[in-house]
């Protein structure tokens, strides 16, 4: 039996760890850290730092190479194949390092519940017959870190919020029935496809990390600035994680929008 603990580690600041997360890390027999290539070395360096800071017992820390997604294949099928490959990598590491079972912890960027597939990958292993329990220790999401960094409420009074991806925003435009949209996983700055009039944007990259960068303002004023900043930061660091919130009239009034 494998007792799998998925631990949300926040968005780059070790102080985002909860006491429950620290306890789960120390109770585990093994922590697996994924290597994602030299361009994202900051990510595994952060996980190494967290482990060095909070582990006080005999928990083993093992690094493994994470399979890469085929960027040339159709998106949904590529993601399915990628998740299958990650599940195989997990199974191989479990067989190698926990052959008789035990406690396994994985450190999940942000929180395992929000636009993260760790839980779905764990389901693959259980469906394949691996005896496994799954426990989640929640973490600070990028959405929480964004609104906190901008000192911005997520919602307007009595109004809904939509959390979506850049791919869907680009394909469908502004959805009906909402005045606030949080956009994740947007590698192409899909906000450029919108009519910017009356829209405010709050953008953040590397939230919680030393490289944190924030830009906010009327979309028609700052869209170009965000595009340039994003490209420059990605070139400088070799990778980027960013998220933004879009809002139509309401709280955007404080930005001076019509």
Tab-separated table of C-alpha atoms in Angstrom:
chain	number	residue	atom	x	y	z
A	1	UNK	CA	0.000	0.000	0.000
A	2	UNK	CA	1.251	3.436	-0.959
A	3	UNK	CA	0.033	6.386	1.108
A	4	UNK	CA	0.348	9.271	-1.360
A	5	UNK	CA	0.343	12.830	0.009
A	6	UNK	CA	-0.046	15.617	-2.539
A	7	UNK	CA	1.288	18.755	-0.907
A	8	UNK	CA	0.493	22.208	-2.215
A	9	UNK	CA	3.631	24.319	-1.842
A	10	UNK	CA	2.300	27.669	-3.034
A	11	UNK	CA	3.758	29.784	-5.792
A	12	UNK	CA	7.389	30.192	-4.907
A	13	UNK	CA	7.582	31.435	-1.345
A	14	UNK	CA	8.547	28.765	1.214
A	15	UNK	CA	6.449	30.654	3.762
A	16	UNK	CA	3.356	29.502	1.848
A	17	UNK	CA	3.728	26.030	3.370
A	18	UNK	CA	1.154	25.188	6.014
A	19	UNK	CA	2.051	23.380	9.222
A	20	UNK	CA	-0.002	20.439	7.951
A	21	UNK	CA	2.136	20.345	4.798
A	22	UNK	CA	5.355	20.379	6.808
A	23	UNK	CA	4.067	17.571	9.031
A	24	UNK	CA	3.106	15.481	5.978
A	25	UNK	CA	6.540	15.960	4.422
A	26	UNK	CA	8.264	14.811	7.590
A	27	UNK	CA	5.924	11.829	7.967
A	28	UNK	CA	6.648	10.571	4.436
A	29	UNK	CA	9.174	7.847	3.723
A	30	UNK	CA	9.960	9.327	0.319
A	31	UNK	CA	9.576	12.644	-1.497
A	32	UNK	CA	9.861	12.617	-5.283
A	33	UNK	CA	11.098	15.809	-6.953
A	34	UNK	CA	10.569	16.162	-10.717
A	35	UNK	CA	13.311	17.609	-12.898
A	36	UNK	CA	11.864	19.611	-15.801
A	37	UNK	CA	15.007	20.510	-17.703
A	38	UNK	CA	17.647	23.203	-17.325
A	39	UNK	CA	15.274	25.974	-18.428
A	40	UNK	CA	13.124	25.367	-15.352
A	41	UNK	CA	15.921	24.661	-12.888
A	42	UNK	CA	14.540	27.370	-10.591
A	43	UNK	CA	11.535	25.149	-9.893
A	44	UNK	CA	13.450	22.151	-8.638
A	45	UNK	CA	15.887	24.431	-6.820
A	46	UNK	CA	12.938	25.824	-4.895
A	47	UNK	CA	11.691	22.329	-4.033
A	48	UNK	CA	15.190	21.389	-2.869
A	49	UNK	CA	15.291	24.481	-0.673
A	50	UNK	CA	11.905	23.672	0.843
A	51	UNK	CA	12.999	20.129	1.658
A	52	UNK	CA	16.262	21.343	3.184
A	53	UNK	CA	14.394	23.899	5.295
A	54	UNK	CA	11.610	21.735	6.705
A	55	UNK	CA	12.761	18.100	6.793
A	56	UNK	CA	14.004	17.074	10.206
A	57	UNK	CA	13.850	13.268	10.076
A	58	UNK	CA	14.733	10.370	7.837
A	59	UNK	CA	12.557	11.234	4.826
A	60	UNK	CA	14.398	10.348	1.626
A	61	UNK	CA	14.388	12.833	-1.257
A	62	UNK	CA	14.759	11.415	-4.771
A	63	UNK	CA	14.831	13.348	-8.030
A	64	UNK	CA	13.562	11.983	-11.330
A	65	UNK	CA	13.249	13.269	-14.886
A	66	UNK	CA	9.727	14.326	-15.795
A	67	UNK	CA	8.574	13.270	-19.280
A	68	UNK	CA	7.970	16.120	-21.724
A	69	UNK	CA	4.712	16.822	-23.521
A	70	UNK	CA	4.766	16.608	-27.311
A	71	UNK	CA	4.146	20.236	-28.275
A	72	UNK	CA	3.605	19.301	-31.926
A	73	UNK	CA	0.714	16.889	-31.284
A	74	UNK	CA	-2.965	17.923	-30.895
A	75	UNK	CA	-3.322	19.413	-27.433
A	76	UNK	CA	-5.787	17.059	-25.728
A	77	UNK	CA	-4.243	13.853	-27.054
A	78	UNK	CA	-0.757	15.163	-26.225
A	79	UNK	CA	-1.816	15.873	-22.651
A	80	UNK	CA	-3.331	12.388	-22.283
A	81	UNK	CA	-0.149	10.746	-23.557
A	82	UNK	CA	1.967	12.990	-21.329
A	83	UNK	CA	-0.034	12.082	-18.238
A	84	UNK	CA	0.278	8.400	-19.125
A	85	UNK	CA	4.044	8.794	-19.346
A	86	UNK	CA	4.213	10.606	-15.996
A	87	UNK	CA	2.187	7.836	-14.364
A	88	UNK	CA	4.695	5.287	-15.698
A	89	UNK	CA	7.566	7.370	-14.312
A	90	UNK	CA	5.892	7.506	-10.893
A	91	UNK	CA	5.290	3.760	-10.931
A	92	UNK	CA	8.943	3.103	-11.796
A	93	UNK	CA	10.178	5.314	-8.953
A	94	UNK	CA	7.759	3.732	-6.488
A	95	UNK	CA	8.875	0.231	-7.475
A	96	UNK	CA	12.506	1.245	-7.123
A	97	UNK	CA	12.330	3.154	-3.846
A	98	UNK	CA	9.190	1.873	-2.054
A	99	UNK	CA	8.968	-1.784	-3.123
A	100	UNK	CA	7.236	-2.744	0.130
A	101	UNK	CA	4.917	0.252	0.246
A	102	UNK	CA	5.029	3.305	2.500
A	103	UNK	CA	4.408	7.023	2.536
A	104	UNK	CA	5.119	9.026	-0.625
A	105	UNK	CA	4.897	12.819	-0.911
A	106	UNK	CA	4.831	14.938	-4.059
A	107	UNK	CA	5.274	18.700	-3.856
A	108	UNK	CA	2.695	20.336	-6.113
A	109	UNK	CA	3.202	23.869	-7.373
A	110	UNK	CA	0.321	26.018	-6.103
A	111	UNK	CA	-2.478	23.680	-5.070
A	112	UNK	CA	-3.407	20.214	-6.401
A	113	UNK	CA	-7.014	21.303	-6.952
A	114	UNK	CA	-6.589	24.186	-9.418
A	115	UNK	CA	-5.485	23.523	-13.014
A	116	UNK	CA	-3.159	20.748	-11.941
A	117	UNK	CA	-3.311	17.141	-13.092
A	118	UNK	CA	-1.500	15.395	-10.242
A	119	UNK	CA	-4.750	13.933	-8.899
A	120	UNK	CA	-5.708	12.646	-12.353
A	121	UNK	CA	-2.298	11.004	-12.732
A	122	UNK	CA	-2.709	9.340	-9.327
A	123	UNK	CA	-6.067	8.003	-10.538
A	124	UNK	CA	-4.275	6.306	-13.436
A	125	UNK	CA	-2.090	4.352	-11.017
A	126	UNK	CA	-5.065	3.247	-8.947
A	127	UNK	CA	-6.952	2.254	-12.095
A	128	UNK	CA	-3.946	0.125	-13.072
A	129	UNK	CA	-4.188	-1.756	-9.791
A	130	UNK	CA	-1.695	0.009	-7.534
A	131	UNK	CA	-2.978	-0.056	-3.945
A	132	UNK	CA	-2.899	3.608	-2.992
A	133	UNK	CA	-4.561	6.093	-0.684
A	134	UNK	CA	-4.460	9.767	-1.644
A	135	UNK	CA	-4.417	12.709	0.754
A	136	UNK	CA	-4.218	16.356	-0.289
A	137	UNK	CA	-2.643	19.111	1.780
A	138	UNK	CA	-3.932	22.350	0.214
A	139	UNK	CA	-1.618	25.161	-0.774
A	140	UNK	CA	-1.723	28.786	-1.881
A	141	UNK	CA	-2.924	28.957	-5.485
A	142	UNK	CA	-1.526	31.315	-8.097
A	143	UNK	CA	-4.937	32.971	-8.139
A	144	UNK	CA	-4.730	33.736	-4.420
A	145	UNK	CA	-1.165	34.978	-4.811
A	146	UNK	CA	-2.221	37.242	-7.699
A	147	UNK	CA	-5.123	38.911	-5.919
A	148	UNK	CA	-3.064	39.298	-2.741
A	149	UNK	CA	-0.133	40.831	-4.630
A	150	UNK	CA	-2.458	43.413	-6.198
A	151	UNK	CA	-4.527	43.840	-2.975
A	152	UNK	CA	-7.579	43.075	-5.096
A	153	UNK	CA	-10.795	41.226	-4.202
A	154	UNK	CA	-11.402	38.289	-6.513
A	155	UNK	CA	-15.092	39.026	-7.019
A	156	UNK	CA	-17.369	42.034	-7.229
A	157	UNK	CA	-20.341	42.104	-4.844
A	158	UNK	CA	-22.811	39.314	-5.614
A	159	UNK	CA	-21.180	38.543	-8.977
A	160	UNK	CA	-19.676	35.310	-10.340
A	161	UNK	CA	-16.059	34.692	-11.306
A	162	UNK	CA	-14.898	32.478	-14.172
A	163	UNK	CA	-11.538	30.689	-14.044
A	164	UNK	CA	-10.422	29.645	-17.512
A	165	UNK	CA	-7.431	29.215	-19.796
A	166	UNK	CA	-5.888	31.398	-22.448
A	167	UNK	CA	-6.763	28.776	-25.047
A	168	UNK	CA	-10.484	28.999	-24.228
A	169	UNK	CA	-10.477	32.796	-23.966
A	170	UNK	CA	-8.905	33.035	-27.403
A	171	UNK	CA	-11.384	30.563	-28.906
A	172	UNK	CA	-14.580	31.898	-27.314
A	173	UNK	CA	-13.971	35.516	-26.392
A	174	UNK	CA	-15.440	37.101	-23.288
A	175	UNK	CA	-18.048	34.691	-21.879
A	176	UNK	CA	-21.516	35.951	-21.128
A	177	UNK	CA	-22.764	36.400	-17.583
A	178	UNK	CA	-19.519	37.304	-15.836
A	179	UNK	CA	-17.648	40.533	-15.207
A	180	UNK	CA	-14.497	38.936	-13.765
A	181	UNK	CA	-12.308	36.343	-15.502
A	182	UNK	CA	-9.167	34.747	-14.100
A	183	UNK	CA	-6.984	33.395	-16.912
A	184	UNK	CA	-4.313	30.721	-16.437
A	185	UNK	CA	-2.048	28.749	-18.772
A	186	UNK	CA	-1.904	31.491	-21.381
A	187	UNK	CA	1.284	31.308	-23.398
A	188	UNK	CA	0.047	33.621	-26.154
A	189	UNK	CA	-1.437	36.600	-24.260
A	190	UNK	CA	-5.006	35.872	-25.364
A	191	UNK	CA	-6.215	39.162	-23.867
A	192	UNK	CA	-4.959	40.751	-27.090
A	193	UNK	CA	-7.933	39.198	-28.919
A	194	UNK	CA	-10.479	41.128	-26.808
A	195	UNK	CA	-11.952	44.553	-27.423
A	196	UNK	CA	-10.026	46.322	-24.623
A	197	UNK	CA	-12.511	49.130	-24.011
A	198	UNK	CA	-13.753	49.148	-20.424
A	199	UNK	CA	-11.615	46.191	-19.313
A	200	UNK	CA	-9.063	46.293	-16.519
A	201	UNK	CA	-6.247	43.768	-16.198
A	202	UNK	CA	-4.170	42.684	-13.200
A	203	UNK	CA	-1.210	40.559	-14.329
A	204	UNK	CA	1.504	38.810	-12.356
A	205	UNK	CA	4.460	36.551	-13.126
A	206	UNK	CA	6.669	34.472	-10.793
A	207	UNK	CA	4.239	35.229	-7.980
A	208	UNK	CA	5.811	34.802	-4.554
A	209	UNK	CA	9.314	34.481	-5.984
A	210	UNK	CA	12.150	37.003	-6.030
A	211	UNK	CA	11.440	37.618	-9.731
A	212	UNK	CA	7.798	38.592	-9.059
A	213	UNK	CA	6.577	41.131	-11.618
A	214	UNK	CA	3.204	42.911	-11.495
A	215	UNK	CA	1.428	45.119	-14.028
A	216	UNK	CA	-2.116	46.512	-13.724
A	217	UNK	CA	-4.236	49.078	-15.522
A	218	UNK	CA	-6.753	49.595	-18.290
A	219	UNK	CA	-6.234	46.839	-20.864
A	220	UNK	CA	-5.879	49.242	-23.773
A	221	UNK	CA	-3.082	51.055	-21.905
A	222	UNK	CA	-1.004	48.149	-20.575
A	223	UNK	CA	-1.589	45.194	-22.944
A	224	UNK	CA	1.531	45.970	-24.962
A	225	UNK	CA	3.582	46.488	-21.815
A	226	UNK	CA	2.555	43.060	-20.515
A	227	UNK	CA	3.370	41.351	-23.827
A	228	UNK	CA	6.832	42.929	-23.888
A	229	UNK	CA	7.500	42.236	-20.204
A	230	UNK	CA	6.426	38.614	-20.559
A	231	UNK	CA	8.696	38.020	-23.553
A	232	UNK	CA	11.644	39.707	-21.835
A	233	UNK	CA	11.202	37.764	-18.600
A	234	UNK	CA	10.840	34.455	-20.416
A	235	UNK	CA	14.030	35.109	-22.353
A	236	UNK	CA	15.897	36.117	-19.201
A	237	UNK	CA	14.839	33.148	-17.069
A	238	UNK	CA	14.160	30.497	-19.708
A	239	UNK	CA	10.621	29.905	-18.395
A	240	UNK	CA	7.678	31.859	-17.051
A	241	UNK	CA	4.594	31.219	-14.943
A	242	UNK	CA	2.005	33.966	-15.075
A	243	UNK	CA	-1.692	34.563	-14.475
A	244	UNK	CA	-4.015	37.520	-14.852
A	245	UNK	CA	-7.435	38.747	-13.900
A	246	UNK	CA	-9.716	40.676	-16.262
A	247	UNK	CA	-12.631	42.775	-15.048
A	248	UNK	CA	-15.294	44.893	-16.688
A	249	UNK	CA	-16.846	47.950	-14.982
A	250	UNK	CA	-17.276	47.565	-11.260
A	251	UNK	CA	-14.064	47.658	-9.315
A	252	UNK	CA	-12.256	48.766	-12.484
A	253	UNK	CA	-13.725	52.208	-11.819
A	254	UNK	CA	-10.818	52.833	-9.468
A	255	UNK	CA	-8.507	52.572	-12.477
A	256	UNK	CA	-10.345	55.452	-14.096
A	257	UNK	CA	-12.041	53.429	-16.830
A	258	UNK	CA	-15.170	54.802	-18.517
